[in-house]
Amino acid sequence: MSFTLPDLPYAYDALGPYMSRETLEYHHDKHHLAYVNNGNNLLKGTEFEGKSLEEIVKGSYGKNAGLFNNAGQHYNHLHFWNWMKPNGGGAIPGELEKKIAEDIGSVEKFKEEFVAAGVGQFGSGWAWLTLKDGKLSVTKTPNGENPLVHGGTPLLGVDVWEHSYYIDYRNRRPDYLKAFVDHLVNWDYVAELYSKAV
Ligand SMILES: [Fe+2]
């Protein structure tokens, strides 16, 4: 299976003022496209041709760094576009809200931990809400890694590479993360991933 770049699930200017058209044009049309193109080139002739994206991500981790970086980022970005929506944030579907309260303490505590994980990721990477062994937790990973390669399921992730926020927030990563959790998260998509994983 080769990688393809899907269209954004909303208009380029739909996430303003929290994420601008210019950011989405660069991030989706250039950065994500580069992961798709590089990934396809690096996939050719490897044992991973014909495998699913998840299998490629898990299988190439620690074995084929070039392929892993691009396949991992392709996986992460496919979800990232869906982890946001216009007028996002807000109420969390009941089952998931209950699980967050049980495992993390409260929704407020989750938000604090999630923002802190993103702020605390030195350099490029991602912060996550991860389901592992039946339990939710907040984690972070460098570069293109994600919870899949650590035995977990990513339910929500935020891109903290500078290309995700520098146009809109310059160096203010904490402000970007706060806007993401308060105004952008598509909790329906997170809940859908949660229900598939349990
Ligand atoms: Fe990105």
Coordinates of N, CA, C and O and ligand atoms in Angstrom, one line a residue:
M1 N 0.8 -1.2 0.0 CA 0.0 0.0 0.0 C 0.9 1.2 0.0 O 1.8 1.4 0.8
S2 N 0.6 2.1 -0.9 CA 1.4 3.4 -0.9 C 0.7 4.5 -0.1 O -0.5 4.4 0.0
F3 N 1.4 5.4 0.3 CA 0.9 6.5 1.1 C 0.2 7.6 0.2 O 0.8 7.9 -0.9
T4 N -0.9 8.1 0.6 CA -1.5 9.2 -0.2 C -1.9 10.3 0.8 O -2.2 10.0 2.0
L5 N -1.9 11.5 0.3 CA -2.2 12.7 1.1 C -3.7 13.0 1.0 O -4.2 13.3 -0.1
P6 N -4.5 12.8 2.1 CA -5.9 13.1 2.0 C -6.1 14.6 2.1 O -5.3 15.4 2.6
D7 N -7.3 15.1 1.6 CA -7.6 16.5 1.8 C -7.9 16.7 3.3 O -8.3 15.8 4.0
L8 N -7.8 18.0 3.7 CA -8.2 18.3 5.1 C -9.7 18.1 5.2 O -10.4 18.3 4.3
P9 N -10.1 17.7 6.4 CA -11.6 17.4 6.6 C -12.4 18.7 6.8 O -13.5 18.7 7.2
Y10 N -11.7 19.9 6.6 CA -12.4 21.2 6.8 C -11.7 22.2 5.9 O -10.6 21.9 5.3
A11 N -12.2 23.4 5.7 CA -11.6 24.4 4.9 C -10.3 24.9 5.6 O -10.2 24.8 6.8
Y12 N -9.4 25.4 4.8 CA -8.1 25.9 5.3 C -8.3 27.0 6.3 O -7.4 27.1 7.2
D13 N -9.3 27.8 6.2 CA -9.5 28.9 7.1 C -10.5 28.6 8.2 O -10.9 29.4 9.0
A14 N -10.8 27.3 8.4 CA -11.9 26.9 9.3 C -11.4 26.9 10.8 O -12.3 26.9 11.7
L15 N -10.2 26.8 11.0 CA -9.7 26.7 12.4 C -9.2 28.0 13.0 O -8.7 28.1 14.1
G16 N -9.4 29.1 12.3 CA -9.1 30.4 12.8 C -10.0 30.8 13.9 O -11.1 30.3 14.0
P17 N -9.5 31.6 14.8 CA -8.2 32.3 14.8 C -7.1 31.4 15.5 O -6.0 31.9 15.7
Y18 N -7.4 30.2 15.8 CA -6.4 29.4 16.6 C -5.4 28.7 15.8 O -4.3 28.4 16.2
M19 N -5.7 28.4 14.5 CA -4.7 27.9 13.6 C -5.1 28.4 12.2 O -6.2 28.3 11.7
S20 N -4.1 29.2 11.6 CA -4.4 30.0 10.4 C -4.4 29.1 9.1 O -3.8 28.1 9.1
R21 N -5.0 29.7 8.1 CA -4.9 29.2 6.8 C -3.4 29.0 6.4 O -3.1 27.9 5.8
E22 N -2.6 30.0 6.6 CA -1.2 29.8 6.2 C -0.5 28.6 6.9 O 0.2 27.9 6.2
T23 N -0.8 28.5 8.2 CA -0.2 27.3 8.9 C -0.7 26.0 8.2 O 0.1 25.1 8.0
L24 N -2.0 25.9 8.0 CA -2.5 24.7 7.4 C -2.0 24.4 6.0 O -1.7 23.3 5.5
E25 N -1.8 25.5 5.2 CA -1.3 25.4 3.8 C 0.2 24.8 3.9 O 0.5 23.9 3.2
Y26 N 1.0 25.4 4.8 CA 2.4 24.8 4.9 C 2.4 23.4 5.5 O 3.0 22.5 5.0
H27 N 1.6 23.3 6.6 CA 1.7 22.0 7.3 C 1.1 20.9 6.6 O 1.8 19.8 6.5
H28 N 0.0 21.0 6.0 CA -0.7 20.0 5.2 C -0.1 19.8 3.8 O 0.4 18.7 3.4
D29 N 0.0 20.9 3.1 CA 0.3 20.9 1.6 C 1.8 20.6 1.4 O 2.2 20.1 0.4
K30 N 2.7 21.1 2.4 CA 4.1 20.9 2.2 C 4.7 19.9 3.1 O 5.4 18.9 2.7
H31 N 4.5 20.0 4.4 CA 5.2 19.1 5.4 C 4.6 17.7 5.3 O 5.3 16.7 5.1
H32 N 3.2 17.6 5.4 CA 2.7 16.2 5.3 C 2.9 15.6 3.9 O 3.3 14.4 3.8
L33 N 2.8 16.4 2.9 CA 3.1 15.9 1.5 C 4.5 15.3 1.4 O 4.7 14.3 0.8
A34 N 5.5 16.0 2.1 CA 6.8 15.5 2.0 C 7.0 14.2 2.7 O 7.7 13.3 2.2
Y35 N 6.3 14.0 3.8 CA 6.3 12.7 4.5 C 5.7 11.6 3.6 O 6.3 10.5 3.5
V36 N 4.7 11.9 2.9 CA 4.0 11.0 2.0 C 5.0 10.6 0.8 O 5.2 9.4 0.6
N37 N 5.6 11.6 0.2 CA 6.5 11.4 -0.9 C 7.7 10.6 -0.5 O 8.2 9.7 -1.1
N38 N 8.4 11.1 0.6 CA 9.6 10.5 1.1 C 9.3 9.0 1.5 O 10.1 8.1 1.3
G39 N 8.2 8.9 2.2 CA 7.8 7.6 2.7 C 7.6 6.6 1.5 O 8.1 5.4 1.6
N40 N 6.9 7.0 0.5 CA 6.7 6.2 -0.7 C 8.0 5.8 -1.3 O 8.2 4.6 -1.7
N41 N 8.9 6.7 -1.4 CA 10.3 6.4 -2.0 C 11.0 5.4 -1.2 O 11.7 4.5 -1.7
L42 N 11.0 5.6 0.1 CA 11.7 4.7 1.0 C 11.1 3.4 1.2 O 11.8 2.4 1.6
L43 N 9.8 3.3 0.9 CA 9.1 2.0 1.0 C 9.4 1.0 -0.1 O 9.4 -0.2 0.1
K44 N 9.7 1.6 -1.2 CA 10.0 0.8 -2.4 C 11.1 -0.2 -2.2 O 12.2 0.1 -1.7
G45 N 10.8 -1.5 -2.5 CA 11.8 -2.5 -2.4 C 12.1 -3.1 -1.0 O 13.0 -3.9 -0.8
T46 N 11.3 -2.6 0.0 CA 11.5 -3.1 1.3 C 10.5 -4.2 1.6 O 9.5 -4.4 0.9
E47 N 10.7 -4.9 2.7 CA 9.8 -6.0 3.2 C 8.5 -5.4 3.6 O 7.5 -6.2 3.8
F48 N 8.3 -4.1 3.7 CA 7.1 -3.5 4.2 C 6.1 -3.1 3.1 O 5.0 -2.8 3.4
E49 N 6.6 -3.3 1.8 CA 5.6 -3.0 0.7 C 4.4 -3.9 0.8 O 4.6 -5.1 1.1
G50 N 3.2 -3.4 0.7 CA 2.0 -4.2 0.7 C 1.4 -4.3 2.1 O 0.4 -4.8 2.3
K51 N 2.2 -3.8 3.1 CA 1.7 -3.9 4.5 C 0.8 -2.6 4.8 O 0.9 -1.6 4.1
S52 N 0.0 -2.7 5.9 CA -0.8 -1.6 6.3 C 0.1 -0.5 6.9 O 1.3 -0.8 7.4
L53 N -0.4 0.7 7.0 CA 0.4 1.8 7.6 C 0.8 1.5 9.0 O 2.0 1.7 9.4
E54 N -0.1 0.9 9.8 CA 0.2 0.6 11.2 C 1.3 -0.4 11.3 O 2.2 -0.3 12.1
E55 N 1.2 -1.4 10.4 CA 2.3 -2.5 10.4 C 3.6 -1.9 10.0 O 4.7 -2.3 10.5
I56 N 3.6 -0.9 9.0 CA 4.9 -0.3 8.6 C 5.5 0.5 9.7 O 6.7 0.4 10.0
V57 N 4.6 1.3 10.4 CA 5.1 2.1 11.5 C 5.7 1.2 12.6 O 6.9 1.4 13.0
K58 N 5.0 0.2 13.0 CA 5.5 -0.7 14.1 C 6.7 -1.5 13.6 O 7.7 -1.7 14.3
G59 N 6.7 -2.0 12.4 CA 7.7 -2.9 11.9 C 9.0 -2.2 11.6 O 10.1 -2.7 11.7
S60 N 8.9 -0.9 11.2 CA 10.2 -0.2 10.8 C 10.8 0.5 11.9 O 12.0 0.9 11.9
Y61 N 10.1 0.6 13.1 CA 10.7 1.3 14.3 C 11.9 0.5 14.7 O 11.9 -0.7 15.0
G62 N 13.0 1.2 14.8 CA 14.3 0.6 15.3 C 15.0 -0.2 14.2 O 16.1 -0.7 14.5
K63 N 14.4 -0.3 13.0 CA 15.0 -1.1 12.0 C 15.4 -0.3 10.7 O 16.4 -0.5 10.1
N64 N 14.5 0.7 10.4 CA 14.7 1.4 9.2 C 14.3 2.9 9.5 O 13.1 3.3 9.4
A65 N 15.3 3.6 10.0 CA 15.0 5.0 10.6 C 14.3 5.9 9.6 O 13.4 6.6 9.9
G66 N 14.8 5.9 8.3 CA 14.3 6.8 7.3 C 12.8 6.5 7.0 O 12.0 7.4 7.0
L67 N 12.5 5.3 6.8 CA 11.1 4.9 6.5 C 10.3 5.1 7.8 O 9.2 5.7 7.6
F68 N 10.8 4.8 8.9 CA 10.0 4.9 10.2 C 9.6 6.4 10.4 O 8.5 6.7 10.6
N69 N 10.6 7.3 10.2 CA 10.3 8.7 10.4 C 9.2 9.2 9.6 O 8.3 9.9 10.0
N70 N 9.2 8.9 8.3 CA 8.2 9.3 7.3 C 6.9 8.6 7.5 O 5.8 9.3 7.5
A71 N 6.9 7.3 7.7 CA 5.6 6.6 7.9 C 5.0 7.0 9.2 O 3.8 7.1 9.3
G72 N 5.8 7.2 10.3 CA 5.3 7.6 11.6 C 4.6 9.0 11.5 O 3.5 9.2 12.0
Q73 N 5.3 9.9 10.8 CA 4.7 11.2 10.6 C 3.5 11.2 9.7 O 2.5 11.9 10.0
H74 N 3.5 10.3 8.8 CA 2.2 10.2 7.9 C 1.1 9.7 8.8 O 0.0 10.3 8.8
Y75 N 1.3 8.7 9.6 CA 0.3 8.2 10.5 C -0.2 9.3 11.5 O -1.4 9.5 11.6
N76 N 0.8 10.0 12.1 CA 0.4 11.0 13.1 C -0.4 12.1 12.4 O -1.3 12.6 13.0
H77 N 0.0 12.6 11.2 CA -0.7 13.7 10.6 C -2.1 13.3 10.1 O -3.0 14.1 10.1
L78 N -2.2 12.1 9.6 CA -3.5 11.6 9.1 C -4.5 11.8 10.3 O -5.7 12.3 10.1
H79 N -4.1 11.4 11.5 CA -5.0 11.6 12.6 C -5.1 13.0 13.1 O -6.1 13.5 13.5
F80 N -3.9 13.7 13.0 CA -3.9 15.1 13.6 C -5.0 16.0 12.9 O -5.6 16.7 13.6
W81 N -5.1 15.9 11.6 CA -6.2 16.7 10.9 C -7.5 16.4 11.5 O -8.4 17.2 11.6
N82 N -7.8 15.1 11.8 CA -9.1 14.7 12.4 C -9.2 15.0 13.9 O -10.3 14.9 14.4
W83 N -8.1 15.2 14.6 CA -8.1 15.5 16.0 C -8.5 16.9 16.2 O -8.6 17.4 17.4
M84 N -8.7 17.7 15.1 CA -9.1 19.1 15.3 C -10.4 19.3 14.5 O -10.7 18.5 13.5
K85 N -11.2 20.3 14.9 CA -12.4 20.7 14.1 C -12.7 22.1 14.5 O -12.3 22.6 15.5
P86 N -13.4 22.8 13.6 CA -13.8 24.2 14.0 C -14.7 24.1 15.2 O -15.5 23.2 15.4
N87 N -14.6 25.1 16.1 CA -15.3 25.1 17.4 C -15.1 23.9 18.2 O -16.1 23.3 18.7
G88 N -13.9 23.4 18.2 CA -13.6 22.2 19.0 C -13.4 22.5 20.4 O -13.8 23.5 20.9
G89 N -12.8 21.5 21.2 CA -12.7 21.7 22.6 C -14.1 21.3 23.2 O -14.8 20.5 22.5
G90 N -14.5 21.9 24.3 CA -15.8 21.7 24.8 C -16.1 20.3 25.4 O -15.1 19.7 25.8
A91 N -17.3 19.9 25.4 CA -17.7 18.7 26.1 C -17.1 17.4 25.6 O -17.0 17.3 24.3
I92 N -16.7 16.5 26.5 CA -16.2 15.2 26.1 C -17.3 14.2 26.2 O -18.0 14.2 27.2
P93 N -17.5 13.4 25.2 CA -18.5 12.3 25.2 C -18.4 11.5 26.5 O -17.3 11.2 27.0
G94 N -19.6 11.3 27.2 CA -19.7 10.7 28.5 C -18.7 9.6 28.9 O -18.1 9.7 29.9
E95 N -18.7 8.5 28.1 CA -17.9 7.3 28.5 C -16.4 7.7 28.6 O -15.7 7.3 29.5
L96 N -16.0 8.5 27.6 CA -14.6 8.9 27.6 C -14.3 9.8 28.7 O -13.2 9.7 29.4
E97 N -15.2 10.7 29.0 CA -15.0 11.7 30.1 C -14.8 10.9 31.4 O -14.0 11.2 32.3
K98 N -15.7 9.9 31.6 CA -15.7 9.1 32.8 C -14.3 8.4 33.0 O -13.7 8.3 34.0
K99 N -13.8 7.8 31.8 CA -12.6 7.1 31.8 C -11.4 8.0 32.1 O -10.5 7.7 32.9
I100 N -11.4 9.3 31.6 CA -10.4 10.2 31.9 C -10.4 10.6 33.4 O -9.3 10.6 34.0
A101 N -11.6 10.8 33.9 CA -11.7 11.1 35.3 C -11.1 9.9 36.2 O -10.4 10.1 37.2
E102 N -11.5 8.7 35.8 CA -11.0 7.5 36.5 C -9.5 7.4 36.5 O -8.9 7.1 37.5
D103 N -8.9 7.5 35.3 CA -7.5 7.1 35.2 C -6.6 8.3 35.4 O -5.4 8.1 35.8
I104 N -7.0 9.5 35.1 CA -6.1 10.7 35.2 C -6.5 11.6 36.4 O -5.7 12.4 36.9
G105 N -7.8 11.6 36.8 CA -8.2 12.4 37.9 C -9.4 13.3 37.6 O -10.4 13.2 38.2
S106 N -9.2 14.0 36.5 CA -10.3 14.9 36.0 C -10.0 15.4 34.6 O -8.8 15.3 34.2
V107 N -10.9 16.0 34.0 CA -10.7 16.6 32.7 C -9.7 17.7 32.8 O -8.8 17.9 32.0
E108 N -9.9 18.5 33.8 CA -8.9 19.7 34.0 C -7.5 19.2 34.2 O -6.6 19.7 33.7
K109 N -7.4 18.1 35.0 CA -6.0 17.5 35.2 C -5.4 17.0 33.9 O -4.3 17.1 33.6
F110 N -6.3 16.3 33.1 CA -5.8 15.8 31.8 C -5.3 17.0 31.0 O -4.2 16.9 30.4
K111 N -6.1 18.1 30.9 CA -5.6 19.3 30.1 C -4.3 19.8 30.6 O -3.4 20.1 29.8
E112 N -4.2 19.9 31.9 CA -2.9 20.4 32.5 C -1.7 19.5 32.1 O -0.7 19.9 31.7
E113 N -1.9 18.2 32.3 CA -0.9 17.2 32.0 C -0.5 17.2 30.5 O 0.6 17.1 30.1
F114 N -1.6 17.3 29.7 CA -1.4 17.3 28.2 C -0.6 18.5 27.7 O 0.4 18.3 27.0
V115 N -0.9 19.7 28.2 CA -0.2 20.9 27.9 C 1.2 20.8 28.4 O 2.2 21.1 27.7
A116 N 1.4 20.3 29.6 CA 2.7 20.2 30.2 C 3.6 19.2 29.5 O 4.8 19.4 29.3
A117 N 3.0 18.1 29.0 CA 3.8 17.1 28.2 C 4.2 17.8 26.9 O 5.4 17.6 26.5
G118 N 3.4 18.6 26.2 CA 3.8 19.2 25.0 C 4.8 20.3 25.2 O 5.8 20.4 24.4
V119 N 4.7 21.0 26.3 CA 5.7 22.1 26.6 C 7.0 21.4 27.0 O 8.1 21.8 26.6
G120 N 6.9 20.2 27.7 CA 8.1 19.6 28.2 C 8.8 18.7 27.1 O 9.9 18.2 27.4
Q121 N 8.2 18.5 26.0 CA 8.9 17.7 24.9 C 10.0 18.6 24.3 O 9.7 19.5 23.6
F122 N 11.3 18.3 24.7 CA 12.4 19.1 24.2 C 12.6 18.9 22.7 O 12.7 17.7 22.2
G123 N 12.5 20.0 21.9 CA 12.6 19.9 20.5 C 11.3 19.4 19.9 O 10.3 19.5 20.4
S124 N 11.5 18.7 18.7 CA 10.3 18.3 18.0 C 9.6 17.0 18.5 O 10.3 16.2 19.1
G125 N 8.3 16.9 18.4 CA 7.7 15.7 18.8 C 6.2 15.9 19.0 O 5.6 16.7 18.4
W126 N 5.6 15.0 19.9 CA 4.2 15.0 20.0 C 3.8 14.7 21.5 O 4.6 14.1 22.2
A127 N 2.7 15.2 21.9 CA 2.1 14.9 23.2 C 0.8 14.1 23.0 O 0.1 14.3 22.0
W128 N 0.5 13.1 23.8 CA -0.5 12.1 23.6 C -1.4 11.9 24.7 O -1.0 11.9 25.9
L129 N -2.7 11.5 24.4 CA -3.5 10.8 25.3 C -3.5 9.3 24.8 O -3.9 9.1 23.7
T130 N -2.9 8.4 25.6 CA -2.6 7.1 25.2 C -3.4 6.1 26.0 O -3.6 6.2 27.2
L131 N -3.9 5.1 25.3 CA -4.5 3.9 26.0 C -3.6 2.8 25.9 O -3.1 2.3 24.9
K132 N -3.2 2.3 27.1 CA -2.3 1.1 27.2 C -2.7 0.2 28.3 O -2.9 0.7 29.4
D133 N -2.8 -1.1 28.0 CA -3.2 -2.0 29.0 C -4.5 -1.6 29.7 O -4.6 -1.7 31.0
G134 N -5.4 -1.0 28.9 CA -6.7 -0.7 29.5 C -6.7 0.6 30.3 O -7.8 1.0 30.8
K135 N -5.6 1.3 30.3 CA -5.5 2.6 31.1 C -5.1 3.8 30.3 O -4.2 3.6 29.5
L136 N -5.7 4.9 30.6 CA -5.4 6.1 29.9 C -4.2 6.8 30.6 O -4.2 6.8 31.8
S137 N -3.3 7.4 29.8 CA -2.3 8.3 30.4 C -1.9 9.3 29.4 O -2.1 9.2 28.2
V138 N -1.2 10.3 29.9 CA -0.6 11.4 29.0 C 0.9 11.0 28.8 O 1.6 10.7 29.8
T139 N 1.3 11.0 27.6 CA 2.7 10.7 27.3 C 3.2 11.6 26.3 O 2.5 12.4 25.7
K140 N 4.5 11.6 26.0 CA 5.1 12.4 24.9 C 6.2 11.6 24.2 O 6.7 10.6 24.8
T141 N 6.4 11.9 23.0 CA 7.4 11.2 22.2 C 8.2 12.2 21.3 O 7.7 13.3 21.0
P142 N 9.4 11.9 21.0 CA 10.2 12.7 20.1 C 9.9 12.5 18.6 O 9.5 11.4 18.2
N143 N 10.2 13.5 17.8 CA 10.1 13.4 16.3 C 8.9 12.7 15.8 O 7.8 13.2 16.1
G144 N 9.0 11.6 15.1 CA 7.8 11.0 14.5 C 7.3 9.8 15.2 O 6.4 9.1 14.8
E145 N 7.9 9.6 16.4 CA 7.4 8.4 17.2 C 5.9 8.6 17.7 O 5.5 9.8 17.8
N146 N 5.3 7.5 18.0 CA 3.9 7.6 18.6 C 3.7 6.4 19.5 O 4.6 5.5 19.6
P147 N 2.6 6.4 20.3 CA 2.4 5.4 21.3 C 2.3 4.0 20.7 O 2.5 3.0 21.4
L148 N 2.0 3.8 19.4 CA 2.0 2.5 18.7 C 3.3 1.7 19.0 O 3.2 0.5 19.2
V149 N 4.4 2.4 18.9 CA 5.7 1.7 19.0 C 6.1 1.4 20.4 O 7.1 0.9 20.7
H150 N 5.2 1.9 21.4 CA 5.5 1.6 22.8 C 4.3 0.8 23.4 O 4.1 0.8 24.6
G151 N 3.6 0.1 22.5 CA 2.6 -0.9 23.0 C 1.3 -0.2 23.3 O 0.4 -0.9 23.9
G152 N 1.1 1.0 23.0 CA -0.2 1.7 23.3 C -1.0 2.1 22.1 O -0.6 1.8 20.9
T153 N -2.1 2.7 22.3 CA -3.0 3.2 21.2 C -3.1 4.7 21.4 O -3.5 5.2 22.4
P154 N -2.7 5.4 20.3 CA -2.9 6.9 20.4 C -4.4 7.3 20.3 O -5.0 6.9 19.2
L155 N -4.9 8.0 21.2 CA -6.3 8.4 21.1 C -6.4 9.9 20.7 O -7.4 10.3 20.1
L156 N -5.4 10.7 21.2 CA -5.3 12.1 20.8 C -3.8 12.5 20.8 O -3.1 12.1 21.7
G157 N -3.5 13.2 19.8 CA -2.1 13.7 19.7 C -2.0 15.1 19.3 O -2.9 15.6 18.5
V158 N -1.0 15.8 19.8 CA -0.8 17.2 19.3 C 0.6 17.3 18.8 O 1.6 16.9 19.5
D159 N 0.8 17.9 17.7 CA 2.0 18.1 17.0 C 2.7 19.3 17.6 O 2.2 20.4 17.6
V160 N 3.9 19.1 18.2 CA 4.7 20.2 18.8 C 5.9 20.5 18.0 O 6.8 21.2 18.5
W161 N 6.0 20.0 16.7 CA 7.0 20.5 15.8 C 6.8 22.0 15.6 O 5.6 22.4 15.5
E162 N 7.8 22.8 15.4 CA 7.6 24.2 15.2 C 6.7 24.5 14.0 O 6.0 25.5 14.0
H163 N 6.8 23.6 13.0 CA 6.0 23.9 11.8 C 4.5 23.9 12.1 O 3.7 24.4 11.3
S164 N 4.1 23.4 13.3 CA 2.7 23.3 13.6 C 2.2 24.7 14.2 O 1.0 24.9 14.3
Y165 N 3.1 25.5 14.8 CA 2.6 26.7 15.5 C 3.4 27.9 15.3 O 3.0 29.0 15.7
Y166 N 4.6 27.9 14.6 CA 5.4 29.0 14.6 C 4.9 30.2 13.9 O 5.1 31.4 14.2
I167 N 4.1 30.0 12.8 CA 3.5 31.1 12.0 C 2.5 31.8 12.9 O 2.4 33.1 12.9
D168 N 1.7 31.1 13.7 CA 0.6 31.7 14.5 C 1.0 32.1 15.9 O 0.5 33.1 16.4
Y169 N 2.0 31.4 16.5 CA 2.3 31.6 17.9 C 3.8 32.0 18.1 O 4.2 32.2 19.2
R170 N 4.6 32.0 17.0 CA 6.0 32.2 17.2 C 6.5 31.2 18.2 O 6.3 30.0 18.1
N171 N 7.3 31.6 19.2 CA 7.9 30.7 20.1 C 7.0 30.3 21.3 O 7.4 29.6 22.2
R172 N 5.7 30.8 21.3 CA 4.8 30.6 22.4 C 4.1 29.2 22.4 O 2.9 29.2 22.2
R173 N 4.9 28.2 22.5 CA 4.3 26.8 22.4 C 3.2 26.6 23.4 O 2.2 26.0 23.1
P174 N 3.3 27.1 24.7 CA 2.3 26.9 25.7 C 0.9 27.5 25.2 O -0.1 26.9 25.5
D175 N 1.0 28.6 24.6 CA -0.3 29.3 24.1 C -0.9 28.4 23.0 O -2.2 28.3 23.0
Y176 N -0.1 27.9 22.1 CA -0.6 27.0 21.1 C -1.3 25.8 21.7 O -2.4 25.4 21.3
L177 N -0.7 25.2 22.7 CA -1.2 24.0 23.3 C -2.5 24.2 24.0 O -3.4 23.5 24.0
K178 N -2.5 25.4 24.7 CA -3.8 25.7 25.4 C -4.9 26.0 24.4 O -6.0 25.5 24.7
A179 N -4.6 26.7 23.3 CA -5.7 26.9 22.3 C -6.1 25.6 21.7 O -7.3 25.4 21.5
F180 N -5.2 24.6 21.5 CA -5.5 23.3 21.0 C -6.5 22.6 21.9 O -7.5 22.1 21.4
V181 N -6.2 22.5 23.2 CA -7.1 21.7 24.1 C -8.4 22.5 24.3 O -9.5 21.8 24.4
D182 N -8.4 23.8 24.3 CA -9.6 24.5 24.6 C -10.5 24.8 23.4 O -11.7 24.9 23.6
H183 N -9.9 24.9 22.2 CA -10.7 25.3 21.1 C -10.6 24.5 19.8 O -11.3 24.7 18.8
L184 N -9.8 23.5 19.8 CA -9.6 22.8 18.5 C -9.9 21.3 18.6 O -10.3 20.7 17.6
V185 N -9.7 20.6 19.8 CA -9.9 19.2 19.8 C -11.2 18.7 19.4 O -12.3 19.2 19.8
N186 N -11.2 17.7 18.5 CA -12.4 17.0 18.0 C -12.7 15.8 18.9 O -12.2 14.7 18.6
W187 N -13.4 16.0 20.0 CA -13.6 14.9 21.0 C -14.4 13.8 20.5 O -14.2 12.6 20.9
D188 N -15.2 14.0 19.5 CA -16.0 12.9 18.9 C -15.1 11.9 18.2 O -15.3 10.7 18.3
Y189 N -14.0 12.5 17.5 CA -13.1 11.6 16.9 C -12.2 10.8 17.9 O -12.0 9.6 17.8
V190 N -11.9 11.5 19.0 CA -11.1 10.8 20.1 C -12.0 9.7 20.7 O -11.5 8.6 20.9
A191 N -13.3 10.0 20.9 CA -14.2 9.0 21.5 C -14.4 7.8 20.5 O -14.5 6.6 21.0
E192 N -14.4 8.1 19.2 CA -14.5 7.0 18.2 C -13.3 6.1 18.3 O -13.4 4.9 18.3
L193 N -12.1 6.7 18.4 CA -10.9 5.9 18.5 C -10.9 5.0 19.8 O -10.5 3.9 19.8
Y194 N -11.4 5.7 20.9 CA -11.5 5.0 22.2 C -12.4 3.8 22.1 O -12.0 2.7 22.5
S195 N -13.6 4.0 21.5 CA -14.5 2.9 21.4 C -14.0 1.7 20.5 O -14.3 0.6 20.7
K196 N -13.2 2.1 19.5 CA -12.6 1.0 18.7 C -11.5 0.2 19.4 O -11.2 -0.9 19.1
A197 N -10.9 0.9 20.4 CA -9.7 0.3 21.0 C -10.1 -0.5 22.2 O -9.3 -1.3 22.7
V198 N -11.3 -0.3 22.8 CA -11.7 -1.1 24.0 C -12.6 -2.3 23.6 O -13.1 -2.4 22.6
Ligands
FE1 FE 3.6 18.3 11.7

